[in-house]
GROMACS .gro file of N, CA and C in nm:
model
  345
    1GLN      N    1  -3.925  -7.179  -1.756
    1GLN     CA    2  -3.890  -7.074  -1.850
    1GLN      C    3  -3.993  -6.962  -1.841
    2VAL      N    4  -3.953  -6.845  -1.890
    2VAL     CA    5  -4.043  -6.730  -1.886
    2VAL      C    6  -4.156  -6.750  -1.987
    3GLN      N    7  -4.277  -6.726  -1.941
    3GLN     CA    8  -4.393  -6.729  -2.029
    3GLN      C    9  -4.480  -6.608  -2.005
    4LEU      N   10  -4.527  -6.550  -2.113
    4LEU     CA   11  -4.621  -6.437  -2.110
    4LEU      C   12  -4.738  -6.475  -2.199
    5VAL      N   13  -4.858  -6.476  -2.143
    5VAL     CA   14  -4.976  -6.519  -2.218
    5VAL      C   15  -5.080  -6.409  -2.212
    6GLU      N   16  -5.104  -6.346  -2.328
    6GLU     CA   17  -5.201  -6.237  -2.336
    6GLU      C   18  -5.341  -6.292  -2.365
    7SER      N   19  -5.441  -6.217  -2.322
    7SER     CA   20  -5.580  -6.248  -2.352
    7SER      C   21  -5.660  -6.119  -2.346
    8GLY      N   22  -5.782  -6.125  -2.399
    8GLY     CA   23  -5.873  -6.012  -2.386
    8GLY      C   24  -5.893  -5.930  -2.512
    9GLY      N   25  -5.822  -5.962  -2.618
    9GLY     CA   26  -5.841  -5.886  -2.741
    9GLY      C   27  -5.974  -5.920  -2.807
   10GLY      N   28  -6.005  -5.848  -2.914
   10GLY     CA   29  -6.129  -5.875  -2.986
   10GLY      C   30  -6.169  -5.759  -3.074
   11LEU      N   31  -6.292  -5.765  -3.121
   11LEU     CA   32  -6.349  -5.661  -3.206
   11LEU      C   33  -6.439  -5.572  -3.121
   12VAL      N   34  -6.418  -5.442  -3.131
   12VAL     CA   35  -6.497  -5.348  -3.054
   12VAL      C   36  -6.527  -5.226  -3.141
   13GLN      N   37  -6.640  -5.163  -3.116
   13GLN     CA   38  -6.677  -5.043  -3.191
   13GLN      C   39  -6.601  -4.922  -3.139
   14PRO      N   40  -6.582  -4.822  -3.223
   14PRO     CA   41  -6.519  -4.698  -3.175
   14PRO      C   42  -6.592  -4.644  -3.052
   15GLY      N   43  -6.513  -4.600  -2.954
   15GLY     CA   44  -6.569  -4.552  -2.829
   15GLY      C   45  -6.585  -4.660  -2.723
   16GLY      N   46  -6.565  -4.784  -2.763
   16GLY     CA   47  -6.581  -4.895  -2.670
   16GLY      C   48  -6.458  -4.919  -2.584
   17SER      N   49  -6.465  -5.024  -2.504
   17SER     CA   50  -6.358  -5.057  -2.410
   17SER      C   51  -6.321  -5.205  -2.419
   18LEU      N   52  -6.195  -5.231  -2.387
   18LEU     CA   53  -6.145  -5.368  -2.372
   18LEU      C   54  -6.044  -5.369  -2.258
   19ARG      N   55  -6.030  -5.484  -2.195
   19ARG     CA   56  -5.923  -5.501  -2.096
   19ARG      C   57  -5.837  -5.619  -2.137
   20LEU      N   58  -5.711  -5.591  -2.160
   20LEU     CA   59  -5.615  -5.696  -2.192
   20LEU      C   60  -5.550  -5.746  -2.063
   21SER      N   61  -5.520  -5.875  -2.061
   21SER     CA   62  -5.448  -5.935  -1.948
   21SER      C   63  -5.325  -6.005  -2.000
   22CYS      N   64  -5.222  -6.009  -1.918
   22CYS     CA   65  -5.100  -6.083  -1.950
   22CYS      C   66  -5.060  -6.162  -1.826
   23ALA      N   67  -5.075  -6.293  -1.834
   23ALA     CA   68  -5.036  -6.381  -1.723
   23ALA      C   69  -4.890  -6.420  -1.740
   24ALA      N   70  -4.810  -6.395  -1.637
   24ALA     CA   71  -4.666  -6.416  -1.644
   24ALA      C   72  -4.623  -6.530  -1.553
   25SER      N   73  -4.518  -6.599  -1.592
   25SER     CA   74  -4.462  -6.705  -1.509
   25SER      C   75  -4.316  -6.726  -1.545
   26GLY      N   76  -4.244  -6.790  -1.453
   26GLY     CA   77  -4.106  -6.826  -1.480
   26GLY      C   78  -4.002  -6.724  -1.439
   27PHE      N   79  -4.043  -6.617  -1.373
   27PHE     CA   80  -3.948  -6.516  -1.326
   27PHE      C   81  -4.011  -6.442  -1.208
   28SER      N   82  -3.933  -6.356  -1.144
   28SER     CA   83  -3.982  -6.282  -1.028
   28SER      C   84  -4.066  -6.164  -1.076
   29PHE      N   85  -4.193  -6.190  -1.095
   29PHE     CA   86  -4.283  -6.091  -1.155
   29PHE      C   87  -4.280  -5.959  -1.079
   30SER      N   88  -4.292  -5.965  -0.947
   30SER     CA   89  -4.307  -5.842  -0.868
   30SER      C   90  -4.184  -5.753  -0.874
   31LEU      N   91  -4.070  -5.807  -0.914
   31LEU     CA   92  -3.946  -5.731  -0.915
   31LEU      C   93  -3.915  -5.669  -1.051
   32ASN      N   94  -4.001  -5.691  -1.149
   32ASN     CA   95  -3.970  -5.649  -1.285
   32ASN      C   96  -4.075  -5.557  -1.344
   33ALA      N   97  -4.026  -5.461  -1.424
   33ALA     CA   98  -4.117  -5.377  -1.500
   33ALA      C   99  -4.187  -5.460  -1.606
   34MET      N  100  -4.308  -5.418  -1.641
   34MET     CA  101  -4.387  -5.484  -1.745
   34MET      C  102  -4.433  -5.378  -1.844
   35ARG      N  103  -4.447  -5.420  -1.968
   35ARG     CA  104  -4.482  -5.325  -2.074
   35ARG      C  105  -4.583  -5.386  -2.169
   36TRP      N  106  -4.660  -5.297  -2.230
   36TRP     CA  107  -4.747  -5.334  -2.342
   36TRP      C  108  -4.697  -5.260  -2.466
   37TYR      N  109  -4.677  -5.335  -2.572
   37TYR     CA  110  -4.644  -5.280  -2.703
   37TYR      C  111  -4.760  -5.312  -2.797
   38ARG      N  112  -4.760  -5.243  -2.912
   38ARG     CA  113  -4.856  -5.279  -3.016
   38ARG      C  114  -4.790  -5.260  -3.153
   39GLN      N  115  -4.843  -5.337  -3.248
   39GLN     CA  116  -4.794  -5.325  -3.385
   39GLN      C  117  -4.912  -5.331  -3.480
   40ALA      N  118  -4.931  -5.222  -3.553
   40ALA     CA  119  -5.036  -5.215  -3.654
   40ALA      C  120  -4.979  -5.260  -3.788
   41PRO      N  121  -5.065  -5.303  -3.879
   41PRO     CA  122  -5.017  -5.349  -4.010
   41PRO      C  123  -4.935  -5.242  -4.081
   42GLY      N  124  -4.816  -5.280  -4.126
   42GLY     CA  125  -4.731  -5.187  -4.199
   42GLY      C  126  -4.657  -5.086  -4.115
   43LYS      N  127  -4.668  -5.099  -3.981
   43LYS     CA  128  -4.603  -5.003  -3.892
   43LYS      C  129  -4.507  -5.075  -3.798
   44GLU      N  130  -4.416  -4.998  -3.740
   44GLU     CA  131  -4.323  -5.054  -3.643
   44GLU      C  132  -4.393  -5.078  -3.509
   45ARG      N  133  -4.337  -5.172  -3.435
   45ARG     CA  134  -4.391  -5.197  -3.302
   45ARG      C  135  -4.360  -5.076  -3.213
   46GLU      N  136  -4.460  -5.033  -3.134
   46GLU     CA  137  -4.440  -4.917  -3.047
   46GLU      C  138  -4.479  -4.949  -2.904
   47LEU      N  139  -4.407  -4.885  -2.812
   47LEU     CA  140  -4.437  -4.899  -2.670
   47LEU      C  141  -4.562  -4.818  -2.637
   48VAL      N  142  -4.659  -4.883  -2.577
   48VAL     CA  143  -4.786  -4.818  -2.545
   48VAL      C  144  -4.788  -4.772  -2.399
   49ALA      N  145  -4.749  -4.863  -2.309
   49ALA     CA  146  -4.757  -4.833  -2.166
   49ALA      C  147  -4.658  -4.920  -2.091
   50ALA      N  148  -4.611  -4.868  -1.978
   50ALA     CA  149  -4.516  -4.943  -1.896
   50ALA      C  150  -4.548  -4.920  -1.749
   51ILE      N  151  -4.516  -5.019  -1.668
   51ILE     CA  152  -4.534  -5.006  -1.523
   51ILE      C  153  -4.411  -5.067  -1.455
   52THR      N  154  -4.354  -4.991  -1.362
   52THR     CA  155  -4.235  -5.039  -1.292
   52THR      C  156  -4.274  -5.137  -1.181
   53SER      N  157  -4.174  -5.196  -1.119
   53SER     CA  158  -4.201  -5.285  -1.007
   53SER      C  159  -4.266  -5.209  -0.892
   54GLY      N  160  -4.239  -5.081  -0.882
   54GLY     CA  161  -4.297  -5.001  -0.777
   54GLY      C  162  -4.433  -4.942  -0.811
   55GLY      N  163  -4.479  -4.965  -0.934
   55GLY     CA  164  -4.612  -4.919  -0.972
   55GLY      C  165  -4.617  -4.788  -1.048
   56SER      N  166  -4.501  -4.728  -1.076
   56SER     CA  167  -4.501  -4.606  -1.157
   56SER      C  168  -4.535  -4.641  -1.302
   57THR      N  169  -4.609  -4.551  -1.366
   57THR     CA  170  -4.656  -4.580  -1.501
   57THR      C  171  -4.617  -4.469  -1.598
   58ASN      N  172  -4.608  -4.506  -1.725
   58ASN     CA  173  -4.598  -4.405  -1.830
   58ASN      C  174  -4.662  -4.459  -1.957
   59TYR      N  175  -4.701  -4.364  -2.043
   59TYR     CA  176  -4.781  -4.396  -2.161
   59TYR      C  177  -4.732  -4.320  -2.282
   60VAL      N  178  -4.753  -4.378  -2.399
   60VAL     CA  179  -4.732  -4.303  -2.521
   60VAL      C  180  -4.839  -4.194  -2.528
   61TYR      N  181  -4.805  -4.080  -2.585
   61TYR     CA  182  -4.895  -3.965  -2.580
   61TYR      C  183  -5.034  -3.997  -2.637
   62SER      N  184  -5.038  -4.078  -2.741
   62SER     CA  185  -5.165  -4.102  -2.811
   62SER      C  186  -5.269  -4.177  -2.728
   63VAL      N  187  -5.227  -4.240  -2.617
   63VAL     CA  188  -5.323  -4.316  -2.535
   63VAL      C  189  -5.343  -4.255  -2.397
   64LYS      N  190  -5.270  -4.150  -2.365
   64LYS     CA  191  -5.283  -4.088  -2.232
   64LYS      C  192  -5.426  -4.044  -2.207
   65GLY      N  193  -5.476  -4.078  -2.089
   65GLY     CA  194  -5.612  -4.043  -2.053
   65GLY      C  195  -5.716  -4.144  -2.099
   66ARG      N  196  -5.674  -4.238  -2.184
   66ARG     CA  197  -5.768  -4.340  -2.234
   66ARG      C  198  -5.731  -4.481  -2.187
   67PHE      N  199  -5.603  -4.508  -2.177
   67PHE     CA  200  -5.554  -4.641  -2.138
   67PHE      C  201  -5.495  -4.635  -1.997
   68THR      N  202  -5.509  -4.745  -1.924
   68THR     CA  203  -5.450  -4.756  -1.790
   68THR      C  204  -5.382  -4.891  -1.776
   69ILE      N  205  -5.254  -4.888  -1.742
   69ILE     CA  206  -5.181  -5.012  -1.714
   69ILE      C  207  -5.180  -5.033  -1.563
   70SER      N  208  -5.196  -5.159  -1.522
   70SER     CA  209  -5.193  -5.193  -1.381
   70SER      C  210  -5.136  -5.333  -1.365
   71ARG      N  211  -5.104  -5.369  -1.243
   71ARG     CA  212  -5.049  -5.501  -1.218
   71ARG      C  213  -5.105  -5.557  -1.088
   72ASP      N  214  -5.116  -5.689  -1.084
   72ASP     CA  215  -5.156  -5.760  -0.963
   72ASP      C  216  -5.044  -5.860  -0.934
   73ASN      N  217  -4.957  -5.826  -0.841
   73ASN     CA  218  -4.842  -5.912  -0.813
   73ASN      C  219  -4.883  -6.046  -0.751
   74ALA      N  220  -4.998  -6.050  -0.684
   74ALA     CA  221  -5.045  -6.176  -0.626
   74ALA      C  222  -5.086  -6.274  -0.735
   75LYS      N  223  -5.128  -6.220  -0.849
   75LYS     CA  224  -5.172  -6.305  -0.960
   75LYS      C  225  -5.070  -6.312  -1.073
   76ASN      N  226  -4.956  -6.244  -1.057
   76ASN     CA  227  -4.854  -6.239  -1.163
   76ASN      C  228  -4.915  -6.197  -1.296
   77THR      N  229  -4.996  -6.093  -1.291
   77THR     CA  230  -5.070  -6.050  -1.410
   77THR      C  231  -5.060  -5.899  -1.426
   78VAL      N  232  -5.042  -5.857  -1.550
   78VAL     CA  233  -5.046  -5.715  -1.584
   78VAL      C  234  -5.166  -5.692  -1.676
   79TYR      N  235  -5.229  -5.577  -1.660
   79TYR     CA  236  -5.351  -5.546  -1.735
   79TYR      C  237  -5.331  -5.418  -1.816
   80LEU      N  238  -5.411  -5.407  -1.921
   80LEU     CA  239  -5.420  -5.282  -1.995
   80LEU      C  240  -5.568  -5.254  -2.018
   81GLN      N  241  -5.620  -5.159  -1.942
   81GLN     CA  242  -5.759  -5.116  -1.960
   81GLN      C  243  -5.761  -5.010  -2.069
   82MET      N  244  -5.837  -5.035  -2.174
   82MET     CA  245  -5.842  -4.946  -2.289
   82MET      C  246  -5.984  -4.892  -2.305
   83ASN      N  247  -6.000  -4.762  -2.288
   83ASN     CA  248  -6.130  -4.697  -2.301
   83ASN      C  249  -6.127  -4.601  -2.419
   84SER      N  250  -6.245  -4.560  -2.461
   84SER     CA  251  -6.258  -4.464  -2.572
   84SER      C  252  -6.173  -4.507  -2.692
   85LEU      N  253  -6.186  -4.631  -2.727
   85LEU     CA  254  -6.102  -4.686  -2.834
   85LEU      C  255  -6.132  -4.620  -2.968
   86LYS      N  256  -6.026  -4.606  -3.047
   86LYS     CA  257  -6.035  -4.543  -3.178
   86LYS      C  258  -5.987  -4.643  -3.285
   87PRO      N  259  -6.029  -4.624  -3.409
   87PRO     CA  260  -5.981  -4.716  -3.515
   87PRO      C  261  -5.829  -4.723  -3.523
   88GLU      N  262  -5.763  -4.614  -3.491
   88GLU     CA  263  -5.615  -4.615  -3.498
   88GLU      C  264  -5.551  -4.694  -3.385
   89ASP      N  265  -5.630  -4.743  -3.290
   89ASP     CA  266  -5.578  -4.832  -3.187
   89ASP      C  267  -5.572  -4.978  -3.235
   90THR      N  268  -5.625  -5.003  -3.353
   90THR     CA  269  -5.623  -5.138  -3.409
   90THR      C  270  -5.480  -5.186  -3.427
   91ALA      N  271  -5.448  -5.301  -3.368
   91ALA     CA  272  -5.313  -5.353  -3.372
   91ALA      C  273  -5.310  -5.488  -3.300
   92VAL      N  274  -5.198  -5.556  -3.312
   92VAL     CA  275  -5.169  -5.669  -3.225
   92VAL      C  276  -5.096  -5.613  -3.103
   93TYR      N  277  -5.145  -5.647  -2.986
   93TYR     CA  278  -5.088  -5.598  -2.860
   93TYR      C  279  -5.005  -5.708  -2.795
   94TYR      N  280  -4.884  -5.671  -2.755
   94TYR     CA  281  -4.789  -5.766  -2.699
   94TYR      C  282  -4.749  -5.725  -2.557
   95CYS      N  283  -4.738  -5.824  -2.472
   95CYS     CA  284  -4.684  -5.807  -2.338
   95CYS      C  285  -4.533  -5.829  -2.344
   96HIS      N  286  -4.457  -5.755  -2.264
   96HIS     CA  287  -4.310  -5.760  -2.270
   96HIS      C  288  -4.251  -5.742  -2.131
   97THR      N  289  -4.142  -5.812  -2.107
   97THR     CA  290  -4.061  -5.790  -1.988
   97THR      C  291  -3.916  -5.822  -2.020
   98ALA      N  292  -3.825  -5.776  -1.935
   98ALA     CA  293  -3.683  -5.797  -1.961
   98ALA      C  294  -3.607  -5.822  -1.830
   99PRO      N  295  -3.637  -5.931  -1.761
   99PRO     CA  296  -3.565  -5.962  -1.638
   99PRO      C  297  -3.417  -5.991  -1.666
  100ARG      N  298  -3.332  -5.929  -1.590
  100ARG     CA  299  -3.186  -5.944  -1.603
  100ARG      C  300  -3.138  -5.911  -1.744
  101GLY      N  301  -3.211  -5.827  -1.814
  101GLY     CA  302  -3.171  -5.779  -1.945
  101GLY      C  303  -3.210  -5.868  -2.061
  102TYR      N  304  -3.272  -5.982  -2.035
  102TYR     CA  305  -3.317  -6.070  -2.143
  102TYR      C  306  -3.463  -6.037  -2.175
  103GLU      N  307  -3.491  -6.015  -2.301
  103GLU     CA  308  -3.625  -5.974  -2.341
  103GLU      C  309  -3.716  -6.094  -2.370
  104TYR      N  310  -3.840  -6.081  -2.327
  104TYR     CA  311  -3.940  -6.184  -2.351
  104TYR      C  312  -4.068  -6.117  -2.398
  105TRP      N  313  -4.134  -6.186  -2.493
  105TRP     CA  314  -4.257  -6.135  -2.552
  105TRP      C  315  -4.366  -6.242  -2.543
  106GLY      N  316  -4.489  -6.195  -2.529
  106GLY     CA  317  -4.602  -6.284  -2.543
  106GLY      C  318  -4.631  -6.308  -2.691
  107GLN      N  319  -4.734  -6.387  -2.716
  107GLN     CA  320  -4.769  -6.422  -2.854
  107GLN      C  321  -4.852  -6.314  -2.922
  108GLY      N  322  -4.906  -6.222  -2.843
  108GLY     CA  323  -4.985  -6.114  -2.897
  108GLY      C  324  -5.134  -6.145  -2.897
  109THR      N  325  -5.212  -6.038  -2.888
  109THR     CA  326  -5.358  -6.050  -2.896
  109THR      C  327  -5.410  -5.939  -2.987
  110GLN      N  328  -5.498  -5.974  -3.078
  110GLN     CA  329  -5.546  -5.879  -3.179
  110GLN      C  330  -5.657  -5.792  -3.120
  111VAL      N  331  -5.642  -5.662  -3.138
  111VAL     CA  332  -5.747  -5.565  -3.105
  111VAL      C  333  -5.788  -5.495  -3.233
  112THR      N  334  -5.916  -5.503  -3.265
  112THR     CA  335  -5.969  -5.439  -3.385
  112THR      C  336  -6.081  -5.344  -3.344
  113VAL      N  337  -6.065  -5.218  -3.381
  113VAL     CA  338  -6.166  -5.116  -3.349
  113VAL      C  339  -6.230  -5.073  -3.480
  114SER      N  340  -6.355  -5.112  -3.495
  114SER     CA  341  -6.424  -5.087  -3.622
  114SER      C  342  -6.574  -5.089  -3.601
  115SER      N  343  -6.643  -5.008  -3.681
  115SER     CA  344  -6.790  -5.011  -3.676
  115SER      C  345  -6.843  -5.106  -3.782
   0.00000   0.00000   0.00000
C-alpha cells in the first residue's frame, strides 16, 4: 500500500532553516508529482510546493525564494528545504501524492518557528 512518512520538523528560531523529508513507498514514485501542504492552527490546509515527475516546481507566493522542493527518485524521497523561516511558517507540514487520481497523505510533521 502507499505510504508517505515525513520527518525533519522541529522548533527553529526566526531566520533559521529546516529540511523536511518524505519517504514514499507502494507506488511508482518517479512517475508521480509530489507536493507539500501545510496547515496552521485555525486555518485551512494550503499547498506550499509541488514538483512534477519531470522536476518542474511551483510554490505558493509566500514561500518563493525561501523554500525549495526537490526529489531523489533513487531514494523515493521528496524534500522541502526551508530557509529564512518566519513565525507565520509555523504549521503541520504534510506530504501528498495522487497516483491514478487517488490521494494519499503522510501523517504530518510539526514545524514551529519561534524565538
